[in-house]
Short mmCIF file of C-alpha atoms in Angstrom, two decimals:
data_model
loop_
_atom_site.label_atom_id
_atom_site.label_comp_id
_atom_site.label_asym_id
_atom_site.label_seq_id
_atom_site.Cartn_x
_atom_site.Cartn_y
_atom_site.Cartn_z
CA MET A 22 -21.89 1.47 -41.62
CA ASP A 23 -23.51 -0.41 -38.74
CA GLU A 24 -21.45 -3.38 -37.51
CA ARG A 25 -24.57 -5.54 -37.73
CA THR A 26 -24.83 -5.26 -41.50
CA GLY A 27 -22.69 -6.23 -44.45
CA PRO A 28 -20.51 -3.79 -46.39
CA GLU A 29 -23.48 -2.39 -48.31
CA GLY A 30 -25.71 -2.12 -45.25
CA LEU A 31 -27.39 -5.45 -46.01
CA ALA A 32 -28.63 -7.80 -43.32
CA GLY A 33 -30.07 -11.28 -43.65
CA LEU A 34 -33.64 -11.93 -42.52
CA LEU A 35 -34.51 -15.60 -42.15
CA LEU A 36 -38.16 -16.53 -41.65
CA ALA A 37 -38.05 -19.74 -39.60
CA ALA A 38 -41.24 -19.69 -37.55
CA GLY A 39 -43.30 -22.27 -39.46
CA GLY A 40 -44.92 -25.14 -37.61
CA GLY A 41 -45.09 -27.56 -40.52
CA ARG A 42 -48.84 -28.25 -40.47
CA ARG A 43 -48.55 -30.61 -43.44
CA LEU A 44 -45.54 -32.26 -41.80
CA GLY A 45 -47.54 -33.36 -38.80
CA GLY A 46 -46.62 -30.31 -36.76
CA ARG A 47 -42.84 -30.68 -37.05
CA ALA A 48 -41.18 -27.29 -36.71
CA LYS A 49 -39.37 -26.64 -39.98
CA ALA A 50 -36.39 -24.99 -38.29
CA LEU A 51 -35.58 -28.27 -36.55
CA LEU A 52 -35.84 -30.62 -39.53
CA PRO A 53 -32.55 -32.54 -39.81
CA HIS A 54 -30.28 -31.54 -42.69
CA ARG A 55 -26.77 -32.95 -43.00
CA GLY A 56 -26.82 -33.92 -39.36
CA ARG A 57 -27.87 -30.54 -37.98
CA PRO A 58 -31.11 -28.51 -37.69
CA LEU A 59 -32.20 -26.99 -41.00
CA VAL A 60 -32.13 -23.47 -39.52
CA GLU A 61 -28.34 -23.71 -39.14
CA HIS A 62 -27.95 -24.42 -42.86
CA ALA A 63 -30.18 -21.46 -43.78
CA VAL A 64 -28.22 -19.10 -41.53
CA ARG A 65 -24.91 -20.28 -42.98
CA VAL A 66 -26.17 -19.65 -46.52
CA LEU A 67 -26.96 -16.01 -45.72
CA ARG A 68 -23.62 -15.50 -44.01
CA ASP A 69 -21.65 -17.14 -46.82
CA ALA A 70 -23.43 -14.88 -49.30
CA GLY A 71 -22.06 -11.79 -47.55
CA CYS A 72 -24.98 -10.60 -45.48
CA GLY A 73 -24.14 -9.03 -42.16
CA THR A 74 -25.82 -10.23 -39.01
CA VAL A 75 -28.63 -12.68 -39.70
CA TYR A 76 -31.93 -11.94 -37.99
CA VAL A 77 -33.92 -15.13 -37.43
CA VAL A 78 -37.65 -15.07 -36.72
CA LEU A 79 -38.64 -18.05 -34.59
CA GLY A 80 -42.10 -19.30 -33.75
CA ALA A 81 -43.02 -22.96 -33.55
CA ALA A 82 -40.88 -24.84 -31.01
CA ARG A 83 -38.82 -21.71 -30.53
CA GLU A 84 -37.42 -22.81 -27.15
CA GLN A 85 -36.26 -26.11 -28.65
CA VAL A 86 -34.69 -24.25 -31.56
CA ARG A 87 -32.75 -22.05 -29.16
CA GLU A 88 -31.57 -25.12 -27.24
CA GLN A 89 -30.68 -27.37 -30.17
CA ALA A 90 -29.44 -25.10 -32.95
CA ARG A 91 -26.12 -23.30 -33.03
CA LEU A 92 -27.13 -19.75 -33.83
CA GLU A 93 -24.34 -17.76 -32.23
CA GLY A 94 -24.05 -14.26 -33.65
CA CYS A 95 -27.64 -14.22 -34.89
CA VAL A 96 -30.34 -11.92 -33.60
CA LEU A 97 -33.21 -14.19 -32.58
CA LEU A 98 -36.70 -12.73 -32.73
CA ASP A 99 -39.64 -14.54 -31.15
CA ASN A 100 -42.95 -14.33 -32.97
CA PRO A 101 -45.72 -15.40 -30.56
CA ASP A 102 -48.25 -15.00 -33.38
CA TRP A 103 -46.43 -17.30 -35.80
CA GLU A 104 -49.60 -19.29 -36.49
CA ASP A 105 -51.00 -16.21 -38.24
CA GLY A 106 -48.59 -16.91 -41.10
CA MET A 107 -45.46 -15.63 -42.76
CA GLY A 108 -46.74 -12.07 -43.02
CA CYS A 109 -46.48 -11.33 -39.31
CA SER A 110 -42.96 -12.82 -39.18
CA LEU A 111 -41.89 -10.55 -42.03
CA ARG A 112 -43.36 -7.51 -40.28
CA LEU A 113 -41.57 -8.40 -37.06
CA GLY A 114 -38.25 -8.85 -38.81
CA LEU A 115 -38.44 -5.60 -40.76
CA ARG A 116 -39.29 -3.67 -37.60
CA ALA A 117 -36.20 -5.08 -35.89
CA LEU A 118 -33.98 -4.20 -38.88
CA ALA A 119 -35.27 -0.64 -39.29
CA PRO A 120 -32.66 1.03 -37.05
CA VAL A 121 -29.64 -0.87 -38.38
CA ALA A 122 -29.88 -1.80 -42.07
CA ARG A 123 -30.39 -0.26 -45.51
CA GLY A 124 -31.60 -3.47 -47.08
CA ALA A 125 -32.74 -6.96 -46.13
CA VAL A 126 -32.17 -10.22 -47.94
CA VAL A 127 -35.24 -12.26 -46.96
CA SER A 128 -35.07 -16.03 -47.16
CA LEU A 129 -37.15 -18.97 -45.97
CA VAL A 130 -35.90 -21.78 -43.74
CA ASP A 131 -37.57 -24.55 -45.77
CA GLN A 132 -35.70 -24.15 -49.07
CA PRO A 133 -32.47 -26.12 -48.60
CA GLY A 134 -31.74 -26.14 -52.33
CA ILE A 135 -31.09 -22.39 -52.33
CA GLY A 136 -27.44 -21.88 -51.49
CA ALA A 137 -25.04 -19.00 -51.08
CA ALA A 138 -24.44 -18.63 -54.83
CA ALA A 139 -28.07 -17.67 -55.47
CA VAL A 140 -28.29 -15.42 -52.43
CA ALA A 141 -25.10 -13.62 -53.42
CA ARG A 142 -26.47 -12.98 -56.92
CA VAL A 143 -29.58 -11.36 -55.49
CA ALA A 144 -27.60 -9.38 -52.93
CA ALA A 145 -25.41 -8.04 -55.73
CA ALA A 146 -28.48 -6.28 -57.15
CA PHE A 147 -28.52 -3.91 -54.17
CA ARG A 148 -28.20 -0.28 -55.25
CA GLY A 149 -29.48 1.47 -52.14
CA PRO A 150 -32.59 1.75 -49.97
CA ASP A 151 -34.94 1.96 -52.97
CA THR A 152 -33.82 -1.44 -54.35
CA LEU A 153 -36.42 -4.12 -55.00
CA ALA A 154 -35.14 -7.44 -56.33
CA ALA A 155 -35.86 -11.16 -56.20
CA ALA A 156 -34.46 -14.43 -57.42
CA SER A 157 -36.20 -15.99 -60.38
CA TYR A 158 -36.28 -19.57 -61.56
CA GLY A 159 -36.99 -19.95 -65.24
CA GLY A 160 -38.49 -16.46 -65.13
CA ARG A 161 -40.74 -17.19 -62.16
CA ARG A 162 -40.22 -15.01 -59.10
CA GLY A 163 -39.06 -16.73 -55.90
CA HIS A 164 -36.75 -16.37 -52.91
CA PRO A 165 -34.60 -14.85 -51.70
CA VAL A 166 -36.13 -11.39 -51.97
CA LEU A 167 -34.12 -8.20 -51.55
CA LEU A 168 -36.03 -5.34 -49.97
CA GLY A 169 -34.45 -1.91 -49.69
CA ARG A 170 -35.45 0.02 -46.59
CA ASP A 171 -37.61 2.50 -48.52
CA HIS A 172 -40.07 -0.34 -49.18
CA TRP A 173 -40.34 -1.78 -45.69
CA ALA A 174 -43.26 0.25 -44.35
CA ALA A 175 -45.41 -0.46 -47.40
CA VAL A 176 -44.43 -4.14 -47.41
CA ALA A 177 -45.43 -4.39 -43.76
CA ASP A 178 -48.80 -2.77 -44.54
CA THR A 179 -49.60 -5.41 -47.15
CA ALA A 180 -48.05 -8.52 -45.55
CA SER A 181 -50.74 -10.78 -44.17
CA GLY A 182 -51.35 -14.47 -43.67
CA ASP A 183 -48.89 -16.58 -45.64
CA GLN A 184 -48.48 -13.97 -48.36
CA GLY A 185 -45.44 -12.13 -47.02
CA ALA A 186 -44.32 -9.54 -49.58
CA ARG A 187 -46.09 -11.23 -52.51
CA ALA A 188 -48.83 -8.64 -52.96
CA TYR A 189 -46.37 -5.76 -52.77
CA LEU A 190 -43.99 -7.32 -55.27
CA ARG A 191 -46.85 -8.01 -57.67
CA ALA A 192 -48.05 -4.41 -57.41
CA HIS A 193 -44.52 -3.09 -58.04
CA ALA A 194 -43.49 -5.52 -60.75
CA THR A 195 -42.25 -2.77 -63.06
CA GLY A 196 -39.66 -1.69 -60.48
CA LEU A 197 -38.63 -5.21 -59.52
CA THR A 198 -35.29 -6.59 -60.67
CA LEU A 199 -35.45 -10.32 -61.31
CA VAL A 200 -32.16 -12.18 -60.89
CA GLU A 201 -32.13 -15.56 -62.62
CA CYS A 202 -30.85 -18.28 -60.27
CA GLY A 203 -32.26 -21.43 -61.81
CA ASP A 204 -28.81 -22.59 -62.87
CA VAL A 205 -27.43 -22.56 -59.32
CA ALA A 206 -30.38 -23.28 -57.02
CA ASP A 207 -33.53 -25.33 -56.53
CA PRO A 208 -36.36 -23.33 -54.91
CA ALA A 209 -38.46 -26.33 -53.85
CA ASP A 210 -40.05 -26.05 -50.40
CA ILE A 211 -40.20 -28.68 -47.68
CA ASP A 212 -43.95 -28.75 -47.09
CA THR A 213 -45.09 -32.38 -47.03
CA PRO A 214 -43.62 -35.72 -45.90
CA ALA A 215 -42.80 -36.50 -49.53
CA ASP A 216 -40.59 -33.40 -49.63
CA LEU A 217 -38.37 -34.65 -46.81
CA SER A 218 -36.33 -36.57 -49.38
CA ARG A 219 -34.80 -33.20 -50.39
CA LEU A 220 -33.03 -32.99 -47.05
CA GLY A 221 -29.48 -34.26 -46.83
#
C-alpha cells in the first residue's frame, strides 16, 4: 500500500480550479465558509471520509489559494488551462494519481453540503481498480464519484470542457453503482450570487 493512499488504495481528488464566472470572477476555492476558505472544508471532508492524501487541482487565483488556505499534507496541482473547464482538471489529477492509487474519490470544491458521511458511503463501494460508483440524490447521479484506476485512461479520453467524467459515466451506466446519499447530503452547487447563502 502506498503511504499516500487510504487503506484500500483510495486517494481523494478535489477539483478546485474554478474561477466563478457567474460569481463575478471570485475563485470558488477562496469563498468564505465557516470563517475559512471553502477549499479547506472540502479537503477536510475527504480526509474525514477516510481517503488518503488529498490531491487538489488549483487554477483560478492559485497563488492566493496557496497563501491563504491551510492545505498542509495535500498534493497541490496547478492547472494553467483551468479556463478550459473541469475536464482538463480531472485529466491532470488522474495523471498525477496514476503511480500511487488504485482508486480516486473525485469531489468538487463548490458543494459544501456534501460532507464526510456521503463521501464515506461512496468510498465504501470500492471493490478494486475496476470499480465505478457515484453518489445519487433521489436516484439522480451526482458527486462524489469513485473511479477505479482501470477507468482512468478512458475517462481522460472523454473528459472535455465542463463535462468531466459525465459522458463516460453515462456510457457505462450498466456498470455504475449508485450510492444513495440524499438523506445525509445536499449536492447544491455554489454557482451564482444567490447560492452564496448556502455558505456558513
